[in-house]
Amino acid sequence: MAEARRLVAALALLAAWPVAAAAETVPPGAVAVVGDGIPRPLTDRPGDPARGRAIVVDRQKGLCLLCHTGPFPEQRFPGTLAPDLAGAGSRWNEAQLRLRLVDGRLLNPDSIMPAYYRIDGFVRVARAFAGRPILEAQDVEDVVAFLATLREEPVKKESP
């Protein structure tokens, strides 16, 4: 009988536990571009730089290091097709970084960078990815938060 009362009490506590509200997100296609940036975050939850870094170095999810190099000494064989991410937070503000991630082709139609938060206008999309962005809104905000922390410019290597 005492166990039953404890179980009922525990269930009552769980029922009264405050449930975290789902983060509000801006859906792909409803993002407001102002000038050369997207000033409003895509979610109401701040970006997490540590999660953002993990996405950037993840060669399955972010794929950033296929084209970019940066301050990632533990990563081997970064790409050299795109700008070095070192100093990204000094070169671009958060709104500018956000637009480059959401759809950089709005700035440079010839860019090879994928549109990480766009779902329309693609010609051939794998069935598993149809109707969904490469990164979720919170992922974009996490990457923006991380890139904004990168303030040191890349070290220029002198050629022999």
PDB file of C-alpha atoms in Angstrom:
ATOM      1  CA  MET A   1       0.000   0.000   0.000  1.00  0.00           C
ATOM      2  CA  ALA A   2       2.855   2.410   0.829  1.00  0.00           C
ATOM      3  CA  GLU A   3       4.443   1.656  -2.541  1.00  0.00           C
ATOM      4  CA  ALA A   4       1.203   2.487  -4.319  1.00  0.00           C
ATOM      5  CA  ARG A   5       1.019   5.842  -2.484  1.00  0.00           C
ATOM      6  CA  ARG A   6       4.617   6.629  -3.423  1.00  0.00           C
ATOM      7  CA  LEU A   7       3.877   5.764  -7.044  1.00  0.00           C
ATOM      8  CA  VAL A   8       0.789   8.009  -7.080  1.00  0.00           C
ATOM      9  CA  ALA A   9       2.794  10.830  -5.468  1.00  0.00           C
ATOM     10  CA  ALA A  10       5.581  10.440  -8.012  1.00  0.00           C
ATOM     11  CA  LEU A  11       3.111  10.483 -10.902  1.00  0.00           C
ATOM     12  CA  ALA A  12       1.446  13.595  -9.470  1.00  0.00           C
ATOM     13  CA  LEU A  13       4.843  15.323  -9.298  1.00  0.00           C
ATOM     14  CA  LEU A  14       5.617  14.358 -12.880  1.00  0.00           C
ATOM     15  CA  ALA A  15       2.241  15.639 -14.041  1.00  0.00           C
ATOM     16  CA  ALA A  16       2.905  18.979 -12.340  1.00  0.00           C
ATOM     17  CA  TRP A  17       6.470  19.236 -13.700  1.00  0.00           C
ATOM     18  CA  PRO A  18       6.775  22.239 -16.003  1.00  0.00           C
ATOM     19  CA  VAL A  19       7.122  21.170 -19.604  1.00  0.00           C
ATOM     20  CA  ALA A  20       9.591  23.140 -21.665  1.00  0.00           C
ATOM     21  CA  ALA A  21       7.843  24.850 -24.527  1.00  0.00           C
ATOM     22  CA  ALA A  22       8.994  23.882 -27.974  1.00  0.00           C
ATOM     23  CA  ALA A  23      11.240  26.497 -29.502  1.00  0.00           C
ATOM     24  CA  GLU A  24       9.530  28.809 -31.942  1.00  0.00           C
ATOM     25  CA  THR A  25      11.160  28.510 -35.346  1.00  0.00           C
ATOM     26  CA  VAL A  26      10.951  30.415 -38.582  1.00  0.00           C
ATOM     27  CA  PRO A  27      10.032  27.933 -41.306  1.00  0.00           C
ATOM     28  CA  PRO A  28      12.234  27.663 -44.392  1.00  0.00           C
ATOM     29  CA  GLY A  29      10.915  30.046 -47.014  1.00  0.00           C
ATOM     30  CA  ALA A  30       9.609  32.525 -44.437  1.00  0.00           C
ATOM     31  CA  VAL A  31      13.025  33.916 -43.523  1.00  0.00           C
ATOM     32  CA  ALA A  32      13.250  37.717 -43.855  1.00  0.00           C
ATOM     33  CA  VAL A  33      16.408  38.872 -45.639  1.00  0.00           C
ATOM     34  CA  VAL A  34      17.387  42.475 -44.965  1.00  0.00           C
ATOM     35  CA  GLY A  35      20.263  43.783 -47.070  1.00  0.00           C
ATOM     36  CA  ASP A  36      23.087  41.248 -46.878  1.00  0.00           C
ATOM     37  CA  GLY A  37      21.831  39.391 -43.826  1.00  0.00           C
ATOM     38  CA  ILE A  38      19.028  37.774 -41.879  1.00  0.00           C
ATOM     39  CA  PRO A  39      18.850  39.892 -38.712  1.00  0.00           C
ATOM     40  CA  ARG A  40      16.292  37.818 -36.794  1.00  0.00           C
ATOM     41  CA  PRO A  41      17.361  34.432 -35.434  1.00  0.00           C
ATOM     42  CA  LEU A  42      15.517  31.412 -36.802  1.00  0.00           C
ATOM     43  CA  THR A  43      14.581  30.237 -33.294  1.00  0.00           C
ATOM     44  CA  ASP A  44      13.766  31.847 -29.979  1.00  0.00           C
ATOM     45  CA  ARG A  45      16.511  29.789 -28.326  1.00  0.00           C
ATOM     46  CA  PRO A  46      20.060  31.232 -28.464  1.00  0.00           C
ATOM     47  CA  GLY A  47      22.648  29.361 -30.467  1.00  0.00           C
ATOM     48  CA  ASP A  48      25.102  27.128 -28.633  1.00  0.00           C
ATOM     49  CA  PRO A  49      28.680  27.648 -29.896  1.00  0.00           C
ATOM     50  CA  ALA A  50      29.817  24.201 -28.693  1.00  0.00           C
ATOM     51  CA  ARG A  51      27.026  22.476 -30.633  1.00  0.00           C
ATOM     52  CA  GLY A  52      27.797  24.713 -33.600  1.00  0.00           C
ATOM     53  CA  ARG A  53      31.441  23.683 -33.609  1.00  0.00           C
ATOM     54  CA  ALA A  54      30.415  20.029 -33.478  1.00  0.00           C
ATOM     55  CA  ILE A  55      28.209  20.551 -36.554  1.00  0.00           C
ATOM     56  CA  VAL A  56      30.979  22.378 -38.435  1.00  0.00           C
ATOM     57  CA  VAL A  57      33.523  19.589 -37.903  1.00  0.00           C
ATOM     58  CA  ASP A  58      31.006  16.775 -38.492  1.00  0.00           C
ATOM     59  CA  ARG A  59      31.738  15.507 -42.000  1.00  0.00           C
ATOM     60  CA  GLN A  60      28.330  13.817 -42.169  1.00  0.00           C
ATOM     61  CA  LYS A  61      26.051  16.608 -40.950  1.00  0.00           C
ATOM     62  CA  GLY A  62      27.597  20.016 -41.586  1.00  0.00           C
ATOM     63  CA  LEU A  63      30.030  19.026 -44.299  1.00  0.00           C
ATOM     64  CA  CYS A  64      31.749  22.414 -43.804  1.00  0.00           C
ATOM     65  CA  LEU A  65      35.260  20.989 -43.843  1.00  0.00           C
ATOM     66  CA  LEU A  66      34.795  19.555 -47.304  1.00  0.00           C
ATOM     67  CA  CYS A  67      35.342  23.104 -48.607  1.00  0.00           C
ATOM     68  CA  HIS A  68      36.551  25.211 -45.655  1.00  0.00           C
ATOM     69  CA  THR A  69      39.621  25.157 -43.487  1.00  0.00           C
ATOM     70  CA  GLY A  70      39.746  26.768 -40.062  1.00  0.00           C
ATOM     71  CA  PRO A  71      40.986  26.571 -36.499  1.00  0.00           C
ATOM     72  CA  PHE A  72      40.399  22.839 -36.175  1.00  0.00           C
ATOM     73  CA  PRO A  73      43.819  21.306 -35.509  1.00  0.00           C
ATOM     74  CA  GLU A  74      42.331  17.886 -34.783  1.00  0.00           C
ATOM     75  CA  GLN A  75      40.719  17.715 -38.223  1.00  0.00           C
ATOM     76  CA  ARG A  76      42.700  16.352 -41.137  1.00  0.00           C
ATOM     77  CA  PHE A  77      42.390  17.277 -44.776  1.00  0.00           C
ATOM     78  CA  PRO A  78      40.117  20.328 -44.704  1.00  0.00           C
ATOM     79  CA  GLY A  79      38.988  21.780 -48.000  1.00  0.00           C
ATOM     80  CA  THR A  80      40.488  24.802 -49.701  1.00  0.00           C
ATOM     81  CA  LEU A  81      37.655  25.732 -52.081  1.00  0.00           C
ATOM     82  CA  ALA A  82      36.045  28.273 -49.762  1.00  0.00           C
ATOM     83  CA  PRO A  83      37.186  30.962 -47.311  1.00  0.00           C
ATOM     84  CA  ASP A  84      39.065  29.976 -44.170  1.00  0.00           C
ATOM     85  CA  LEU A  85      36.612  30.021 -41.257  1.00  0.00           C
ATOM     86  CA  ALA A  86      39.255  31.507 -38.938  1.00  0.00           C
ATOM     87  CA  GLY A  87      38.218  35.107 -38.335  1.00  0.00           C
ATOM     88  CA  ALA A  88      34.664  34.564 -39.650  1.00  0.00           C
ATOM     89  CA  GLY A  89      33.253  36.395 -36.624  1.00  0.00           C
ATOM     90  CA  SER A  90      35.451  39.396 -37.426  1.00  0.00           C
ATOM     91  CA  ARG A  91      34.547  39.491 -41.115  1.00  0.00           C
ATOM     92  CA  TRP A  92      30.793  38.989 -40.848  1.00  0.00           C
ATOM     93  CA  ASN A  93      28.166  39.788 -38.215  1.00  0.00           C
ATOM     94  CA  GLU A  94      25.579  37.217 -37.101  1.00  0.00           C
ATOM     95  CA  ALA A  95      22.967  38.376 -39.636  1.00  0.00           C
ATOM     96  CA  GLN A  96      25.473  38.003 -42.476  1.00  0.00           C
ATOM     97  CA  LEU A  97      26.627  34.599 -41.239  1.00  0.00           C
ATOM     98  CA  ARG A  98      23.002  33.445 -40.945  1.00  0.00           C
ATOM     99  CA  LEU A  99      22.232  34.393 -44.576  1.00  0.00           C
ATOM    100  CA  ARG A 100      25.341  32.622 -45.820  1.00  0.00           C
ATOM    101  CA  LEU A 101      24.162  29.444 -44.082  1.00  0.00           C
ATOM    102  CA  VAL A 102      20.488  29.729 -44.976  1.00  0.00           C
ATOM    103  CA  ASP A 103      21.137  30.368 -48.680  1.00  0.00           C
ATOM    104  CA  GLY A 104      24.415  31.961 -49.739  1.00  0.00           C
ATOM    105  CA  ARG A 105      23.291  31.992 -53.366  1.00  0.00           C
ATOM    106  CA  LEU A 106      21.156  35.007 -52.533  1.00  0.00           C
ATOM    107  CA  LEU A 107      24.472  36.872 -52.224  1.00  0.00           C
ATOM    108  CA  ASN A 108      26.419  35.018 -54.904  1.00  0.00           C
ATOM    109  CA  PRO A 109      24.354  33.040 -57.435  1.00  0.00           C
ATOM    110  CA  ASP A 110      27.519  31.164 -58.516  1.00  0.00           C
ATOM    111  CA  SER A 111      28.340  29.965 -54.994  1.00  0.00           C
ATOM    112  CA  ILE A 112      28.967  26.257 -54.551  1.00  0.00           C
ATOM    113  CA  MET A 113      27.912  26.429 -50.895  1.00  0.00           C
ATOM    114  CA  PRO A 114      24.722  24.493 -50.229  1.00  0.00           C
ATOM    115  CA  ALA A 115      21.615  26.263 -48.974  1.00  0.00           C
ATOM    116  CA  TYR A 116      21.420  24.724 -45.518  1.00  0.00           C
ATOM    117  CA  TYR A 117      17.955  26.054 -44.635  1.00  0.00           C
ATOM    118  CA  ARG A 118      16.036  26.037 -47.882  1.00  0.00           C
ATOM    119  CA  ILE A 119      13.602  23.409 -49.092  1.00  0.00           C
ATOM    120  CA  ASP A 120      12.337  24.662 -52.433  1.00  0.00           C
ATOM    121  CA  GLY A 121      13.743  25.306 -55.878  1.00  0.00           C
ATOM    122  CA  PHE A 122      15.871  22.162 -56.070  1.00  0.00           C
ATOM    123  CA  VAL A 123      15.765  20.007 -59.182  1.00  0.00           C
ATOM    124  CA  ARG A 124      16.765  16.549 -57.944  1.00  0.00           C
ATOM    125  CA  VAL A 125      16.518  15.764 -54.248  1.00  0.00           C
ATOM    126  CA  ALA A 126      16.938  12.373 -52.612  1.00  0.00           C
ATOM    127  CA  ARG A 127      13.609  11.136 -51.260  1.00  0.00           C
ATOM    128  CA  ALA A 128      14.990  11.149 -47.690  1.00  0.00           C
ATOM    129  CA  PHE A 129      15.724  14.887 -47.948  1.00  0.00           C
ATOM    130  CA  ALA A 130      12.685  16.074 -49.895  1.00  0.00           C
ATOM    131  CA  GLY A 131      10.805  18.827 -48.077  1.00  0.00           C
ATOM    132  CA  ARG A 132      13.347  19.268 -45.292  1.00  0.00           C
ATOM    133  CA  PRO A 133      16.405  21.471 -44.925  1.00  0.00           C
ATOM    134  CA  ILE A 134      19.941  20.147 -44.543  1.00  0.00           C
ATOM    135  CA  LEU A 135      20.161  21.741 -41.087  1.00  0.00           C
ATOM    136  CA  GLU A 136      17.320  22.467 -38.680  1.00  0.00           C
ATOM    137  CA  ALA A 137      16.744  26.049 -37.545  1.00  0.00           C
ATOM    138  CA  GLN A 138      18.464  25.454 -34.193  1.00  0.00           C
ATOM    139  CA  ASP A 139      21.436  23.870 -35.948  1.00  0.00           C
ATOM    140  CA  VAL A 140      21.816  27.017 -38.064  1.00  0.00           C
ATOM    141  CA  GLU A 141      21.682  29.194 -34.945  1.00  0.00           C
ATOM    142  CA  ASP A 142      24.265  26.985 -33.226  1.00  0.00           C
ATOM    143  CA  VAL A 143      26.645  27.266 -36.204  1.00  0.00           C
ATOM    144  CA  VAL A 144      26.120  31.047 -36.353  1.00  0.00           C
ATOM    145  CA  ALA A 145      26.904  31.292 -32.622  1.00  0.00           C
ATOM    146  CA  PHE A 146      30.099  29.289 -33.128  1.00  0.00           C
ATOM    147  CA  LEU A 147      31.280  31.168 -36.219  1.00  0.00           C
ATOM    148  CA  ALA A 148      30.684  34.476 -34.421  1.00  0.00           C
ATOM    149  CA  THR A 149      33.256  33.400 -31.800  1.00  0.00           C
ATOM    150  CA  LEU A 150      35.978  32.980 -34.430  1.00  0.00           C
ATOM    151  CA  ARG A 151      37.751  36.332 -34.164  1.00  0.00           C
ATOM    152  CA  GLU A 152      41.358  35.527 -35.005  1.00  0.00           C
ATOM    153  CA  GLU A 153      42.204  35.943 -38.649  1.00  0.00           C
ATOM    154  CA  PRO A 154      43.904  33.028 -40.399  1.00  0.00           C
ATOM    155  CA  VAL A 155      47.664  32.883 -40.246  1.00  0.00           C
ATOM    156  CA  LYS A 156      49.074  33.770 -43.650  1.00  0.00           C
ATOM    157  CA  LYS A 157      51.514  31.143 -44.832  1.00  0.00           C
ATOM    158  CA  GLU A 158      54.464  32.468 -46.742  1.00  0.00           C
ATOM    159  CA  SER A 159      55.321  30.626 -49.895  1.00  0.00           C
ATOM    160  CA  PRO A 160      58.917  29.380 -50.198  1.00  0.00           C
TER     161      PRO A 160
END
